[in-house]
Amino acid sequence: MTNPQVPISTIEAPRARGGFLLYASRYGTLVAFLALVALNIAITPNFLSMQTLTVNLTQVATIVIVATGMTLVIATGGIDLSVGSLMAIAGAIAPMIFMHPAWPAGMMPIAVTLAILVPVAVAAVLGLFNGMLITRYGIQPIIATLVLFIAGRGIAQVMTNGNLQVFRNDSFQFIAMGKIAGIPTQVILMMIIVVIAWAVTRYTVIGRQIIAVGGNERAARLAGLPVKRVKLYVYMISGALAGLAGLVVIARNSASDANLVGLGMELDAIAAVAVGGTLLAGGRANVIGTVLGAFVIQLVRYTLLANGVPDAAALIVKAGLIVFAVYLQQRADKS
């Protein structure tokens, strides 16, 4: 029974504040995305043109591909700092395969196929290596993945002797430069990966296991869930998607530079996941939110550049978005 001496407003206020924070944490990314679109319509010339749409979609595609894998990793309570370096490794391997002079002209389709499959497989194995450091040797994820964050780019630089690999191969570059029904191939790849990841986290056993492991690893282990196997899976998937994103980047640029491919991508991916509403502590996987988070990050950068603001300012805004997203998550959980 409500105490008549306590004003109703003091009882309802915390509930109202908690409700606001809950809605902000759930729908704040969508609101931010719509606000950025509206702002650009108002102040950015030609924002609604097909060219601008294509530029933003192709720029965000690699972020979404990497961030989707990062979402699964973070949902288990982990982190993957190695994704940018794995992109560089995959990007270094691919040209070395299809540019090899030993390939006869008639075998080039096989060379291109291998140039796609082998780098992705190598990146997946390296992701599995991250998972083994974490599950078998008990190394903290941030430390375990820091190993390849540092060494991975060095490996890519050693493989290429630090040289820029310039190429022109229409068959390979179709993964980034081609179009299907007028839609860029890399955007189609992005959508396929997002739909699969969304379906897995929402409707499959492995998806529920990922959430359970991130929510309470000890309880998941006591319940008989294959905690180690789940972690191995998510790090392997994260590595494979990073490798694929590396191929998209070099195909789009017609060149592979081990010094630059994937540079800073781990930060963009983590930012997209955080802004998108996936808890950095684990126990939740919001794949659609990650996509929106990636678009918010891309639109922030595009808005600033299109209106004459230096790119460095986008880094400051990105950092602020992460801090604000984490703040909303923590306050919503406490409400």
CSV table of C-alpha atoms in Angstrom, one decimal:
chain,number,residue,atom,x,y,z
A,1,MET,CA,0.0,0.0,0.0
A,2,THR,CA,1.4,3.4,-0.9
A,3,ASN,CA,2.5,5.6,2.0
A,4,PRO,CA,0.1,8.6,1.8
A,5,GLN,CA,2.8,10.9,3.3
A,6,VAL,CA,5.2,10.2,0.3
A,7,PRO,CA,4.3,12.4,-2.8
A,8,ILE,CA,3.4,10.3,-5.8
A,9,SER,CA,5.9,12.2,-7.9
A,10,THR,CA,8.8,10.9,-5.8
A,11,ILE,CA,7.6,7.3,-6.4
A,12,GLU,CA,7.1,7.7,-10.1
A,13,ALA,CA,10.2,9.8,-10.9
A,14,PRO,CA,12.8,7.0,-10.6
A,15,ARG,CA,10.6,4.7,-12.6
A,16,ALA,CA,10.2,7.4,-15.3
A,17,ARG,CA,13.9,8.1,-15.4
A,18,GLY,CA,14.6,4.4,-15.7
A,19,GLY,CA,12.1,4.0,-18.5
A,20,PHE,CA,13.7,6.9,-20.3
A,21,LEU,CA,17.1,5.5,-20.0
A,22,LEU,CA,15.9,2.1,-21.1
A,23,TYR,CA,14.2,3.5,-24.2
A,24,ALA,CA,17.3,5.6,-24.9
A,25,SER,CA,19.6,2.6,-24.7
A,26,ARG,CA,17.3,0.6,-27.0
A,27,TYR,CA,16.3,3.2,-29.6
A,28,GLY,CA,18.9,6.0,-29.2
A,29,THR,CA,21.0,4.6,-32.1
A,30,LEU,CA,18.0,4.7,-34.4
A,31,VAL,CA,17.1,8.3,-33.3
A,32,ALA,CA,20.7,9.3,-33.8
A,33,PHE,CA,20.7,7.8,-37.3
A,34,LEU,CA,17.5,9.5,-38.3
A,35,ALA,CA,18.7,12.8,-36.9
A,36,LEU,CA,21.9,12.6,-38.9
A,37,VAL,CA,20.0,11.9,-42.1
A,38,ALA,CA,17.7,14.8,-41.4
A,39,LEU,CA,20.6,17.1,-40.6
A,40,ASN,CA,22.4,16.1,-43.9
A,41,ILE,CA,19.2,16.6,-45.9
A,42,ALA,CA,19.1,20.1,-44.5
A,43,ILE,CA,22.8,21.2,-44.7
A,44,THR,CA,24.7,18.9,-47.1
A,45,PRO,CA,24.3,19.4,-50.8
A,46,ASN,CA,23.3,16.4,-52.9
A,47,PHE,CA,23.0,14.2,-49.9
A,48,LEU,CA,20.0,12.4,-51.4
A,49,SER,CA,21.8,11.7,-54.7
A,50,MET,CA,22.5,8.1,-55.7
A,51,GLN,CA,26.2,8.8,-55.8
A,52,THR,CA,26.2,9.9,-52.1
A,53,LEU,CA,24.1,6.9,-51.1
A,54,THR,CA,26.5,4.5,-52.9
A,55,VAL,CA,29.6,6.1,-51.4
A,56,ASN,CA,28.2,5.8,-47.8
A,57,LEU,CA,27.0,2.2,-48.4
A,58,THR,CA,30.4,1.1,-49.8
A,59,GLN,CA,32.3,2.9,-47.0
A,60,VAL,CA,30.2,1.4,-44.3
A,61,ALA,CA,30.1,-2.2,-45.7
A,62,THR,CA,33.5,-3.2,-44.4
A,63,ILE,CA,32.8,-1.7,-41.0
A,64,VAL,CA,29.5,-3.7,-40.8
A,65,ILE,CA,31.2,-6.9,-41.9
A,66,VAL,CA,33.9,-6.7,-39.2
A,67,ALA,CA,31.5,-5.3,-36.6
A,68,THR,CA,29.2,-8.2,-37.1
A,69,GLY,CA,31.9,-10.6,-36.0
A,70,MET,CA,32.9,-8.3,-33.2
A,71,THR,CA,29.2,-8.4,-32.0
A,72,LEU,CA,29.4,-12.1,-31.5
A,73,VAL,CA,32.7,-11.9,-29.7
A,74,ILE,CA,31.6,-9.1,-27.4
A,75,ALA,CA,28.3,-10.9,-26.7
A,76,THR,CA,30.4,-13.7,-25.1
A,77,GLY,CA,32.1,-11.1,-22.9
A,78,GLY,CA,35.2,-10.9,-25.0
A,79,ILE,CA,36.9,-8.4,-27.3
A,80,ASP,CA,38.9,-8.8,-30.5
A,81,LEU,CA,41.7,-6.2,-31.1
A,82,SER,CA,43.3,-8.2,-34.0
A,83,VAL,CA,40.7,-7.7,-36.7
A,84,GLY,CA,42.5,-4.8,-38.4
A,85,SER,CA,45.7,-6.8,-38.6
A,86,LEU,CA,43.9,-9.9,-39.9
A,87,MET,CA,42.5,-7.7,-42.6
A,88,ALA,CA,46.0,-6.7,-43.5
A,89,ILE,CA,47.2,-10.3,-43.6
A,90,ALA,CA,44.3,-11.4,-45.8
A,91,GLY,CA,44.9,-8.4,-48.0
A,92,ALA,CA,48.6,-9.3,-48.4
A,93,ILE,CA,47.9,-13.0,-49.2
A,94,ALA,CA,45.3,-12.5,-52.0
A,95,PRO,CA,47.4,-10.6,-54.6
A,96,MET,CA,50.3,-13.0,-53.9
A,97,ILE,CA,48.1,-15.8,-55.2
A,98,PHE,CA,46.4,-14.4,-58.3
A,99,MET,CA,49.4,-12.4,-59.3
A,100,HIS,CA,51.8,-15.4,-59.2
A,101,PRO,CA,53.4,-15.7,-62.7
A,102,ALA,CA,53.2,-19.5,-62.6
A,103,TRP,CA,49.4,-19.5,-63.3
A,104,PRO,CA,48.5,-20.3,-66.9
A,105,ALA,CA,45.9,-18.0,-68.4
A,106,GLY,CA,43.2,-20.7,-68.4
A,107,MET,CA,43.7,-21.4,-64.7
A,108,MET,CA,43.1,-17.8,-63.6
A,109,PRO,CA,39.5,-18.5,-62.4
A,110,ILE,CA,41.0,-21.1,-60.0
A,111,ALA,CA,43.6,-18.6,-58.9
A,112,VAL,CA,41.0,-16.0,-58.1
A,113,THR,CA,38.9,-18.5,-56.2
A,114,LEU,CA,41.9,-19.5,-54.1
A,115,ALA,CA,42.7,-15.8,-53.7
A,116,ILE,CA,39.4,-15.4,-51.9
A,117,LEU,CA,39.1,-18.6,-50.0
A,118,VAL,CA,42.7,-19.0,-48.8
A,119,PRO,CA,43.0,-15.5,-47.1
A,120,VAL,CA,39.6,-15.9,-45.4
A,121,ALA,CA,40.6,-19.4,-44.2
A,122,VAL,CA,44.0,-18.1,-42.9
A,123,ALA,CA,42.2,-15.3,-41.0
A,124,ALA,CA,39.7,-17.8,-39.6
A,125,VAL,CA,42.6,-20.0,-38.3
A,126,LEU,CA,44.3,-16.9,-36.8
A,127,GLY,CA,41.0,-16.1,-35.1
A,128,LEU,CA,40.9,-19.7,-33.8
A,129,PHE,CA,44.4,-19.0,-32.5
A,130,ASN,CA,43.0,-16.1,-30.5
A,131,GLY,CA,40.3,-18.3,-29.1
A,132,MET,CA,42.7,-21.0,-28.1
A,133,LEU,CA,44.9,-18.5,-26.2
A,134,ILE,CA,41.7,-17.5,-24.3
A,135,THR,CA,40.1,-20.9,-23.7
A,136,ARG,CA,43.1,-23.2,-23.3
A,137,TYR,CA,45.6,-20.9,-21.6
A,138,GLY,CA,43.2,-18.6,-19.7
A,139,ILE,CA,44.6,-15.4,-21.2
A,140,GLN,CA,42.4,-12.4,-21.0
A,141,PRO,CA,40.8,-11.6,-24.4
A,142,ILE,CA,42.2,-8.1,-24.6
A,143,ILE,CA,45.7,-9.5,-24.1
A,144,ALA,CA,45.3,-12.5,-26.3
A,145,THR,CA,44.1,-10.5,-29.3
A,146,LEU,CA,46.7,-7.8,-28.6
A,147,VAL,CA,49.3,-10.4,-29.7
A,148,LEU,CA,48.0,-10.5,-33.3
A,149,PHE,CA,47.1,-6.8,-33.2
A,150,ILE,CA,50.8,-6.1,-32.9
A,151,ALA,CA,52.3,-9.1,-34.7
A,152,GLY,CA,49.7,-9.5,-37.4
A,153,ARG,CA,50.5,-6.3,-39.2
A,154,GLY,CA,54.2,-7.1,-38.9
A,155,ILE,CA,53.5,-10.5,-40.5
A,156,ALA,CA,51.7,-8.8,-43.4
A,157,GLN,CA,54.5,-6.3,-43.9
A,158,VAL,CA,57.1,-9.1,-43.9
A,159,MET,CA,55.1,-11.0,-46.5
A,160,THR,CA,55.0,-8.0,-48.8
A,161,ASN,CA,58.4,-6.6,-47.9
A,162,GLY,CA,56.5,-3.5,-47.0
A,163,ASN,CA,55.8,-2.9,-50.7
A,164,LEU,CA,52.5,-1.7,-52.2
A,165,GLN,CA,50.9,-4.4,-54.3
A,166,VAL,CA,49.1,-2.8,-57.2
A,167,PHE,CA,46.9,-4.9,-59.4
A,168,ARG,CA,44.0,-5.0,-61.9
A,169,ASN,CA,41.9,-8.2,-61.9
A,170,ASP,CA,38.3,-7.7,-62.7
A,171,SER,CA,37.3,-11.2,-61.6
A,172,PHE,CA,38.8,-10.7,-58.1
A,173,GLN,CA,37.6,-7.1,-57.8
A,174,PHE,CA,34.1,-8.0,-58.5
A,175,ILE,CA,33.6,-8.6,-54.8
A,176,ALA,CA,33.9,-4.9,-54.3
A,177,MET,CA,33.5,-3.2,-57.6
A,178,GLY,CA,30.8,-5.4,-59.2
A,179,LYS,CA,27.1,-4.9,-59.1
A,180,ILE,CA,24.2,-7.3,-59.0
A,181,ALA,CA,20.8,-5.9,-60.0
A,182,GLY,CA,22.4,-2.4,-59.6
A,183,ILE,CA,23.5,-3.1,-56.0
A,184,PRO,CA,27.2,-3.1,-55.2
A,185,THR,CA,28.5,-6.6,-54.5
A,186,GLN,CA,30.1,-5.6,-51.2
A,187,VAL,CA,26.8,-4.2,-50.0
A,188,ILE,CA,25.1,-7.5,-50.9
A,189,LEU,CA,27.8,-9.4,-49.0
A,190,MET,CA,27.2,-7.1,-46.0
A,191,MET,CA,23.5,-7.7,-46.1
A,192,ILE,CA,23.9,-11.5,-46.4
A,193,ILE,CA,26.3,-11.6,-43.4
A,194,VAL,CA,24.0,-9.4,-41.3
A,195,VAL,CA,20.9,-11.5,-42.0
A,196,ILE,CA,22.8,-14.8,-41.2
A,197,ALA,CA,24.2,-13.4,-38.0
A,198,TRP,CA,20.8,-11.9,-36.9
A,199,ALA,CA,19.1,-15.2,-37.6
A,200,VAL,CA,21.8,-17.2,-35.7
A,201,THR,CA,21.7,-15.0,-32.6
A,202,ARG,CA,17.9,-14.9,-32.6
A,203,TYR,CA,16.7,-18.4,-33.6
A,204,THR,CA,19.5,-21.0,-33.1
A,205,VAL,CA,21.0,-23.0,-30.3
A,206,ILE,CA,24.5,-21.6,-30.8
A,207,GLY,CA,23.0,-18.1,-30.7
A,208,ARG,CA,21.4,-18.8,-27.3
A,209,GLN,CA,24.7,-20.3,-26.1
A,210,ILE,CA,26.6,-17.2,-27.1
A,211,ILE,CA,24.2,-15.0,-25.0
A,212,ALA,CA,24.3,-17.5,-22.1
A,213,VAL,CA,28.1,-17.5,-22.0
A,214,GLY,CA,28.3,-13.8,-22.1
A,215,GLY,CA,25.6,-13.3,-19.5
A,216,ASN,CA,27.1,-15.7,-16.9
A,217,GLU,CA,29.9,-17.9,-18.0
A,218,ARG,CA,30.1,-19.9,-14.7
A,219,ALA,CA,26.3,-20.6,-14.8
A,220,ALA,CA,26.6,-21.6,-18.5
A,221,ARG,CA,29.4,-24.0,-17.7
A,222,LEU,CA,27.5,-25.5,-14.7
A,223,ALA,CA,24.5,-26.0,-17.0
A,224,GLY,CA,26.7,-28.1,-19.3
A,225,LEU,CA,27.0,-25.6,-22.2
A,226,PRO,CA,30.2,-26.0,-24.3
A,227,VAL,CA,31.7,-22.7,-23.2
A,228,LYS,CA,35.1,-23.2,-24.7
A,229,ARG,CA,33.7,-24.3,-28.0
A,230,VAL,CA,31.4,-21.3,-28.3
A,231,LYS,CA,34.3,-19.0,-27.7
A,232,LEU,CA,36.4,-20.7,-30.3
A,233,TYR,CA,33.5,-20.4,-32.8
A,234,VAL,CA,33.0,-16.7,-32.3
A,235,TYR,CA,36.7,-15.8,-32.5
A,236,MET,CA,37.1,-17.9,-35.7
A,237,ILE,CA,34.0,-16.2,-37.2
A,238,SER,CA,35.4,-12.8,-36.3
A,239,GLY,CA,38.7,-13.7,-37.9
A,240,ALA,CA,37.0,-15.0,-41.1
A,241,LEU,CA,34.9,-11.9,-41.4
A,242,ALA,CA,37.9,-9.6,-40.9
A,243,GLY,CA,39.7,-11.5,-43.6
A,244,LEU,CA,36.7,-11.0,-46.0
A,245,ALA,CA,36.6,-7.3,-45.2
A,246,GLY,CA,40.3,-7.1,-46.0
A,247,LEU,CA,39.7,-8.5,-49.4
A,248,VAL,CA,36.9,-6.1,-50.0
A,249,VAL,CA,39.2,-3.2,-49.1
A,250,ILE,CA,42.0,-4.1,-51.4
A,251,ALA,CA,39.6,-5.0,-54.3
A,252,ARG,CA,38.0,-1.5,-53.9
A,253,ASN,CA,41.4,0.2,-53.9
A,254,SER,CA,43.0,-1.9,-56.6
A,255,ALA,CA,46.0,-2.2,-54.3
A,256,SER,CA,47.1,-3.8,-51.1
A,257,ASP,CA,49.1,-1.9,-48.6
A,258,ALA,CA,50.0,-3.9,-45.4
A,259,ASN,CA,50.7,-0.6,-43.6
A,260,LEU,CA,47.2,0.8,-44.1
A,261,VAL,CA,44.7,-2.0,-44.8
A,262,GLY,CA,42.4,-2.4,-41.7
A,263,LEU,CA,44.3,0.3,-39.8
A,264,GLY,CA,42.0,1.4,-37.0
A,265,MET,CA,39.2,-0.9,-38.0
A,266,GLU,CA,39.1,-2.6,-34.6
A,267,LEU,CA,38.1,0.8,-33.1
A,268,ASP,CA,35.4,1.4,-35.7
A,269,ALA,CA,34.0,-2.1,-35.1
A,270,ILE,CA,34.0,-1.8,-31.3
A,271,ALA,CA,32.4,1.7,-31.6
A,272,ALA,CA,29.7,0.3,-33.9
A,273,VAL,CA,28.9,-2.5,-31.4
A,274,ALA,CA,28.9,-0.2,-28.4
A,275,VAL,CA,26.8,2.5,-30.1
A,276,GLY,CA,24.4,-0.2,-31.4
A,277,GLY,CA,23.4,-1.4,-28.0
A,278,THR,CA,25.4,-4.6,-27.5
A,279,LEU,CA,26.6,-4.7,-23.9
A,280,LEU,CA,30.4,-4.5,-23.8
A,281,ALA,CA,30.2,-6.8,-20.7
A,282,GLY,CA,28.5,-9.5,-22.7
A,283,GLY,CA,25.1,-11.2,-22.5
A,284,ARG,CA,23.5,-9.4,-25.4
A,285,ALA,CA,23.9,-9.4,-29.2
A,286,ASN,CA,22.1,-6.7,-31.1
A,287,VAL,CA,23.2,-7.3,-34.7
A,288,ILE,CA,20.7,-4.8,-36.2
A,289,GLY,CA,21.8,-2.3,-33.6
A,290,THR,CA,25.4,-2.8,-34.7
A,291,VAL,CA,24.5,-2.0,-38.3
A,292,LEU,CA,22.8,1.2,-37.2
A,293,GLY,CA,25.8,2.0,-35.1
A,294,ALA,CA,28.1,1.6,-38.1
A,295,PHE,CA,25.9,3.9,-40.1
A,296,VAL,CA,25.9,6.5,-37.4
A,297,ILE,CA,29.7,6.4,-37.3
A,298,GLN,CA,29.9,6.7,-41.0
A,299,LEU,CA,27.4,9.5,-41.2
A,300,VAL,CA,29.2,11.4,-38.5
A,301,ARG,CA,32.4,11.3,-40.5
A,302,TYR,CA,30.7,12.0,-43.8
A,303,THR,CA,28.7,15.0,-42.3
A,304,LEU,CA,31.9,16.6,-40.9
A,305,LEU,CA,33.9,16.0,-44.1
A,306,ALA,CA,31.1,17.2,-46.4
A,307,ASN,CA,30.9,20.4,-44.4
A,308,GLY,CA,34.6,21.3,-44.3
A,309,VAL,CA,35.4,19.9,-40.8
A,310,PRO,CA,38.7,18.1,-40.5
A,311,ASP,CA,38.6,14.3,-40.3
A,312,ALA,CA,40.3,14.4,-36.9
A,313,ALA,CA,37.1,15.9,-35.4
A,314,ALA,CA,35.3,12.7,-36.4
A,315,LEU,CA,37.6,10.8,-34.0
A,316,ILE,CA,36.6,13.0,-31.1
A,317,VAL,CA,32.9,12.6,-31.9
A,318,LYS,CA,33.4,8.9,-32.3
A,319,ALA,CA,35.0,8.7,-28.8
A,320,GLY,CA,32.2,10.7,-27.4
A,321,LEU,CA,29.6,8.4,-28.9
A,322,ILE,CA,31.2,5.4,-27.3
A,323,VAL,CA,31.3,7.0,-23.9
A,324,PHE,CA,27.7,8.1,-24.2
A,325,ALA,CA,26.6,4.7,-25.3
A,326,VAL,CA,28.3,2.9,-22.5
A,327,TYR,CA,26.9,5.5,-20.0
A,328,LEU,CA,23.4,4.8,-21.2
A,329,GLN,CA,23.9,1.0,-21.0
A,330,GLN,CA,25.2,1.2,-17.4
A,331,ARG,CA,22.4,3.6,-16.3
A,332,ALA,CA,19.7,1.5,-17.9
A,333,ASP,CA,21.0,-1.7,-16.3
A,334,LYS,CA,21.0,0.0,-12.8
A,335,SER,CA,17.4,1.4,-13.3
